[in-house]
Amino acid sequence: MAGIQGKYSSSRAQGSGRSVHASTKTQSSPRKHPNPKKPKKRERLPASLRFTETKRGKTTVRRYSGRTFYRFEEVQGKLVDFVEIFTAGEHHAIDVRFQDKTALHFIIDPGFIMETELADWKTGNWRPIKRWPLIHSETHRITR
């Protein structure tokens, strides 16, 4: 009666030398550990898209070349009661009044023309809903 042989030969039959296994095993590449001292190379953004960001409490200021954005996250989630624009002589202001009886008040130096629009951002794209007539500061009003 013949002896039962397994599907694979015994390890002794294959030999114990490394060269024997090298031809049957797949080669694995050595692990490359990133050098912690060398920073990753980042893609260069165009100058118009580069910005610096500063946090002042919950307010975020993003500065791009030639423009600045201010985000007032302190008012996030508040329900707006109304928005009022005040212009008289050398004093100009915008009040955003909330239902909890608080307000976000912007005082503007003289000499402006304000363009006001209501827009929908639900799709991620600007979709104008309503546009109001231009608002001129008292110092820039055209007398007729």
PDB file of C-alpha atoms in Angstrom:
ATOM      1  CA  MET A   1       0.000   0.000   0.000  1.00  0.00           C
ATOM      2  CA  ALA A   2       1.391   3.309  -0.967  1.00  0.00           C
ATOM      3  CA  GLY A   3       1.910   5.970   1.660  1.00  0.00           C
ATOM      4  CA  ILE A   4      -0.445   8.932   1.744  1.00  0.00           C
ATOM      5  CA  GLN A   5       1.204  12.022   0.476  1.00  0.00           C
ATOM      6  CA  GLY A   6      -0.079  15.497   1.095  1.00  0.00           C
ATOM      7  CA  LYS A   7      -0.607  18.094  -1.560  1.00  0.00           C
ATOM      8  CA  TYR A   8       2.675  19.808  -0.647  1.00  0.00           C
ATOM      9  CA  SER A   9       6.029  18.183  -0.185  1.00  0.00           C
ATOM     10  CA  SER A  10       7.699  18.315   3.172  1.00  0.00           C
ATOM     11  CA  SER A  11       9.828  21.330   3.967  1.00  0.00           C
ATOM     12  CA  ARG A  12      12.965  19.139   3.987  1.00  0.00           C
ATOM     13  CA  ALA A  13      12.423  18.182   0.360  1.00  0.00           C
ATOM     14  CA  GLN A  14      12.442  21.831  -0.660  1.00  0.00           C
ATOM     15  CA  GLY A  15      15.706  22.523   1.078  1.00  0.00           C
ATOM     16  CA  SER A  16      16.547  25.022   3.732  1.00  0.00           C
ATOM     17  CA  GLY A  17      18.560  27.449   1.629  1.00  0.00           C
ATOM     18  CA  ARG A  18      17.195  30.907   0.952  1.00  0.00           C
ATOM     19  CA  SER A  19      17.903  30.653  -2.769  1.00  0.00           C
ATOM     20  CA  VAL A  20      15.419  27.816  -3.125  1.00  0.00           C
ATOM     21  CA  HIS A  21      12.608  29.872  -1.598  1.00  0.00           C
ATOM     22  CA  ALA A  22      13.507  33.002  -3.518  1.00  0.00           C
ATOM     23  CA  SER A  23      12.309  31.541  -6.800  1.00  0.00           C
ATOM     24  CA  THR A  24       8.943  30.391  -5.390  1.00  0.00           C
ATOM     25  CA  LYS A  25       8.014  33.300  -3.115  1.00  0.00           C
ATOM     26  CA  THR A  26       6.814  36.644  -4.320  1.00  0.00           C
ATOM     27  CA  GLN A  27       9.200  39.463  -3.700  1.00  0.00           C
ATOM     28  CA  SER A  28       7.906  42.091  -1.286  1.00  0.00           C
ATOM     29  CA  SER A  29       9.328  45.558  -1.586  1.00  0.00           C
ATOM     30  CA  PRO A  30      11.039  46.915   1.497  1.00  0.00           C
ATOM     31  CA  ARG A  31       8.936  49.398   3.477  1.00  0.00           C
ATOM     32  CA  LYS A  32       9.755  52.990   2.896  1.00  0.00           C
ATOM     33  CA  HIS A  33       9.367  55.115   5.972  1.00  0.00           C
ATOM     34  CA  PRO A  34       8.902  58.809   5.299  1.00  0.00           C
ATOM     35  CA  ASN A  35      11.692  60.953   6.621  1.00  0.00           C
ATOM     36  CA  PRO A  36      10.114  62.886   9.523  1.00  0.00           C
ATOM     37  CA  LYS A  37      12.543  65.778   9.009  1.00  0.00           C
ATOM     38  CA  LYS A  38      11.706  66.273   5.333  1.00  0.00           C
ATOM     39  CA  PRO A  39       8.237  67.766   4.702  1.00  0.00           C
ATOM     40  CA  LYS A  40       5.995  66.370   1.975  1.00  0.00           C
ATOM     41  CA  LYS A  41       6.150  68.190  -1.327  1.00  0.00           C
ATOM     42  CA  ARG A  42       2.874  70.100  -1.769  1.00  0.00           C
ATOM     43  CA  GLU A  43       1.402  71.317  -4.998  1.00  0.00           C
ATOM     44  CA  ARG A  44       1.775  75.050  -5.479  1.00  0.00           C
ATOM     45  CA  LEU A  45      -1.537  76.942  -5.571  1.00  0.00           C
ATOM     46  CA  PRO A  46      -1.945  79.997  -7.781  1.00  0.00           C
ATOM     47  CA  ALA A  47      -1.399  83.273  -5.923  1.00  0.00           C
ATOM     48  CA  SER A  48      -5.113  84.119  -6.184  1.00  0.00           C
ATOM     49  CA  LEU A  49      -6.006  80.998  -4.161  1.00  0.00           C
ATOM     50  CA  ARG A  50      -3.325  81.244  -1.449  1.00  0.00           C
ATOM     51  CA  PHE A  51      -4.534  82.690   1.836  1.00  0.00           C
ATOM     52  CA  THR A  52      -3.707  83.079   5.490  1.00  0.00           C
ATOM     53  CA  GLU A  53      -6.319  82.303   8.103  1.00  0.00           C
ATOM     54  CA  THR A  54      -6.561  83.852  11.558  1.00  0.00           C
ATOM     55  CA  LYS A  55      -8.991  82.872  14.311  1.00  0.00           C
ATOM     56  CA  ARG A  56     -10.187  85.459  16.817  1.00  0.00           C
ATOM     57  CA  GLY A  57     -12.494  83.537  19.093  1.00  0.00           C
ATOM     58  CA  LYS A  58     -15.137  82.131  16.757  1.00  0.00           C
ATOM     59  CA  THR A  59     -14.479  84.805  14.120  1.00  0.00           C
ATOM     60  CA  THR A  60     -12.356  83.657  11.174  1.00  0.00           C
ATOM     61  CA  VAL A  61     -10.400  86.073   8.981  1.00  0.00           C
ATOM     62  CA  ARG A  62      -9.160  84.748   5.606  1.00  0.00           C
ATOM     63  CA  ARG A  63      -6.755  87.029   3.742  1.00  0.00           C
ATOM     64  CA  TYR A  64      -6.162  86.538   0.037  1.00  0.00           C
ATOM     65  CA  SER A  65      -4.137  88.799  -2.209  1.00  0.00           C
ATOM     66  CA  GLY A  66      -6.242  91.946  -2.613  1.00  0.00           C
ATOM     67  CA  ARG A  67      -9.263  90.779  -0.582  1.00  0.00           C
ATOM     68  CA  THR A  68     -10.274  89.736   2.930  1.00  0.00           C
ATOM     69  CA  PHE A  69     -13.186  87.632   4.204  1.00  0.00           C
ATOM     70  CA  TYR A  70     -14.574  87.833   7.745  1.00  0.00           C
ATOM     71  CA  ARG A  71     -16.779  85.017   9.025  1.00  0.00           C
ATOM     72  CA  PHE A  72     -18.771  85.727  12.194  1.00  0.00           C
ATOM     73  CA  GLU A  73     -19.550  82.244  13.492  1.00  0.00           C
ATOM     74  CA  GLU A  74     -20.808  83.669  16.803  1.00  0.00           C
ATOM     75  CA  VAL A  75     -24.178  84.219  15.100  1.00  0.00           C
ATOM     76  CA  GLN A  76     -24.424  80.750  13.540  1.00  0.00           C
ATOM     77  CA  GLY A  77     -27.824  79.186  14.175  1.00  0.00           C
ATOM     78  CA  LYS A  78     -29.479  82.425  15.330  1.00  0.00           C
ATOM     79  CA  LEU A  79     -32.788  83.286  13.684  1.00  0.00           C
ATOM     80  CA  VAL A  80     -32.834  86.679  11.958  1.00  0.00           C
ATOM     81  CA  ASP A  81     -35.690  89.010  12.873  1.00  0.00           C
ATOM     82  CA  PHE A  82     -34.769  91.751  10.373  1.00  0.00           C
ATOM     83  CA  VAL A  83     -31.882  93.588   8.695  1.00  0.00           C
ATOM     84  CA  GLU A  84     -31.711  97.380   8.785  1.00  0.00           C
ATOM     85  CA  ILE A  85     -29.403  99.787   6.956  1.00  0.00           C
ATOM     86  CA  PHE A  86     -28.952 103.256   8.436  1.00  0.00           C
ATOM     87  CA  THR A  87     -27.318 106.135   6.579  1.00  0.00           C
ATOM     88  CA  ALA A  88     -27.218 109.768   7.767  1.00  0.00           C
ATOM     89  CA  GLY A  89     -24.517 112.360   7.181  1.00  0.00           C
ATOM     90  CA  GLU A  90     -21.244 110.795   8.210  1.00  0.00           C
ATOM     91  CA  HIS A  91     -22.723 107.791  10.061  1.00  0.00           C
ATOM     92  CA  HIS A  92     -23.586 104.577   8.244  1.00  0.00           C
ATOM     93  CA  ALA A  93     -24.472 101.224   9.792  1.00  0.00           C
ATOM     94  CA  ILE A  94     -25.947  97.820   9.075  1.00  0.00           C
ATOM     95  CA  ASP A  95     -27.825  96.039  11.849  1.00  0.00           C
ATOM     96  CA  VAL A  96     -28.687  92.370  11.651  1.00  0.00           C
ATOM     97  CA  ARG A  97     -31.238  91.858  14.428  1.00  0.00           C
ATOM     98  CA  PHE A  98     -31.948  88.381  15.746  1.00  0.00           C
ATOM     99  CA  GLN A  99     -35.079  86.979  17.378  1.00  0.00           C
ATOM    100  CA  ASP A 100     -33.229  86.500  20.688  1.00  0.00           C
ATOM    101  CA  LYS A 101     -32.926  90.346  20.877  1.00  0.00           C
ATOM    102  CA  THR A 102     -29.229  90.431  19.953  1.00  0.00           C
ATOM    103  CA  ALA A 103     -27.749  92.282  16.975  1.00  0.00           C
ATOM    104  CA  LEU A 104     -24.730  92.183  14.696  1.00  0.00           C
ATOM    105  CA  HIS A 105     -23.897  95.843  14.012  1.00  0.00           C
ATOM    106  CA  PHE A 106     -21.594  97.033  11.209  1.00  0.00           C
ATOM    107  CA  ILE A 107     -20.457 100.669  11.183  1.00  0.00           C
ATOM    108  CA  ILE A 108     -19.197 101.841   7.788  1.00  0.00           C
ATOM    109  CA  ASP A 109     -16.952 104.799   7.027  1.00  0.00           C
ATOM    110  CA  PRO A 110     -18.429 107.376   4.641  1.00  0.00           C
ATOM    111  CA  GLY A 111     -18.266 107.067   0.907  1.00  0.00           C
ATOM    112  CA  PHE A 112     -19.822 103.849  -0.298  1.00  0.00           C
ATOM    113  CA  ILE A 113     -22.315 102.360  -2.701  1.00  0.00           C
ATOM    114  CA  MET A 114     -23.886  99.146  -1.431  1.00  0.00           C
ATOM    115  CA  GLU A 115     -25.237  96.454  -3.723  1.00  0.00           C
ATOM    116  CA  THR A 116     -27.642  94.096  -1.932  1.00  0.00           C
ATOM    117  CA  GLU A 117     -28.703  90.655  -3.129  1.00  0.00           C
ATOM    118  CA  LEU A 118     -30.483  87.654  -1.646  1.00  0.00           C
ATOM    119  CA  ALA A 119     -29.183  84.371  -3.026  1.00  0.00           C
ATOM    120  CA  ASP A 120     -29.676  80.629  -2.675  1.00  0.00           C
ATOM    121  CA  TRP A 121     -26.597  78.468  -1.966  1.00  0.00           C
ATOM    122  CA  LYS A 122     -28.422  75.129  -1.472  1.00  0.00           C
ATOM    123  CA  THR A 123     -26.880  73.571  -4.583  1.00  0.00           C
ATOM    124  CA  GLY A 124     -23.427  74.960  -3.763  1.00  0.00           C
ATOM    125  CA  ASN A 125     -23.729  77.525  -6.541  1.00  0.00           C
ATOM    126  CA  TRP A 126     -24.836  81.152  -6.289  1.00  0.00           C
ATOM    127  CA  ARG A 127     -28.446  81.492  -7.513  1.00  0.00           C
ATOM    128  CA  PRO A 128     -29.810  85.034  -7.165  1.00  0.00           C
ATOM    129  CA  ILE A 129     -33.325  85.314  -5.751  1.00  0.00           C
ATOM    130  CA  LYS A 130     -33.757  89.079  -5.390  1.00  0.00           C
ATOM    131  CA  ARG A 131     -31.701  92.210  -6.077  1.00  0.00           C
ATOM    132  CA  TRP A 132     -32.408  95.601  -4.445  1.00  0.00           C
ATOM    133  CA  PRO A 133     -31.613  99.053  -5.840  1.00  0.00           C
ATOM    134  CA  LEU A 134     -28.145 100.431  -5.041  1.00  0.00           C
ATOM    135  CA  ILE A 135     -27.824 102.162  -1.674  1.00  0.00           C
ATOM    136  CA  HIS A 136     -25.653 105.300  -1.764  1.00  0.00           C
ATOM    137  CA  SER A 137     -24.127 106.821   1.338  1.00  0.00           C
ATOM    138  CA  GLU A 138     -25.265 110.389   2.046  1.00  0.00           C
ATOM    139  CA  THR A 139     -21.926 111.753   0.885  1.00  0.00           C
ATOM    140  CA  HIS A 140     -22.267 110.015  -2.493  1.00  0.00           C
ATOM    141  CA  ARG A 141     -25.903 110.766  -3.233  1.00  0.00           C
ATOM    142  CA  ILE A 142     -26.637 112.395  -6.537  1.00  0.00           C
ATOM    143  CA  THR A 143     -28.831 115.450  -6.150  1.00  0.00           C
ATOM    144  CA  ARG A 144     -31.307 116.086  -8.932  1.00  0.00           C
TER     145      ARG A 144
END
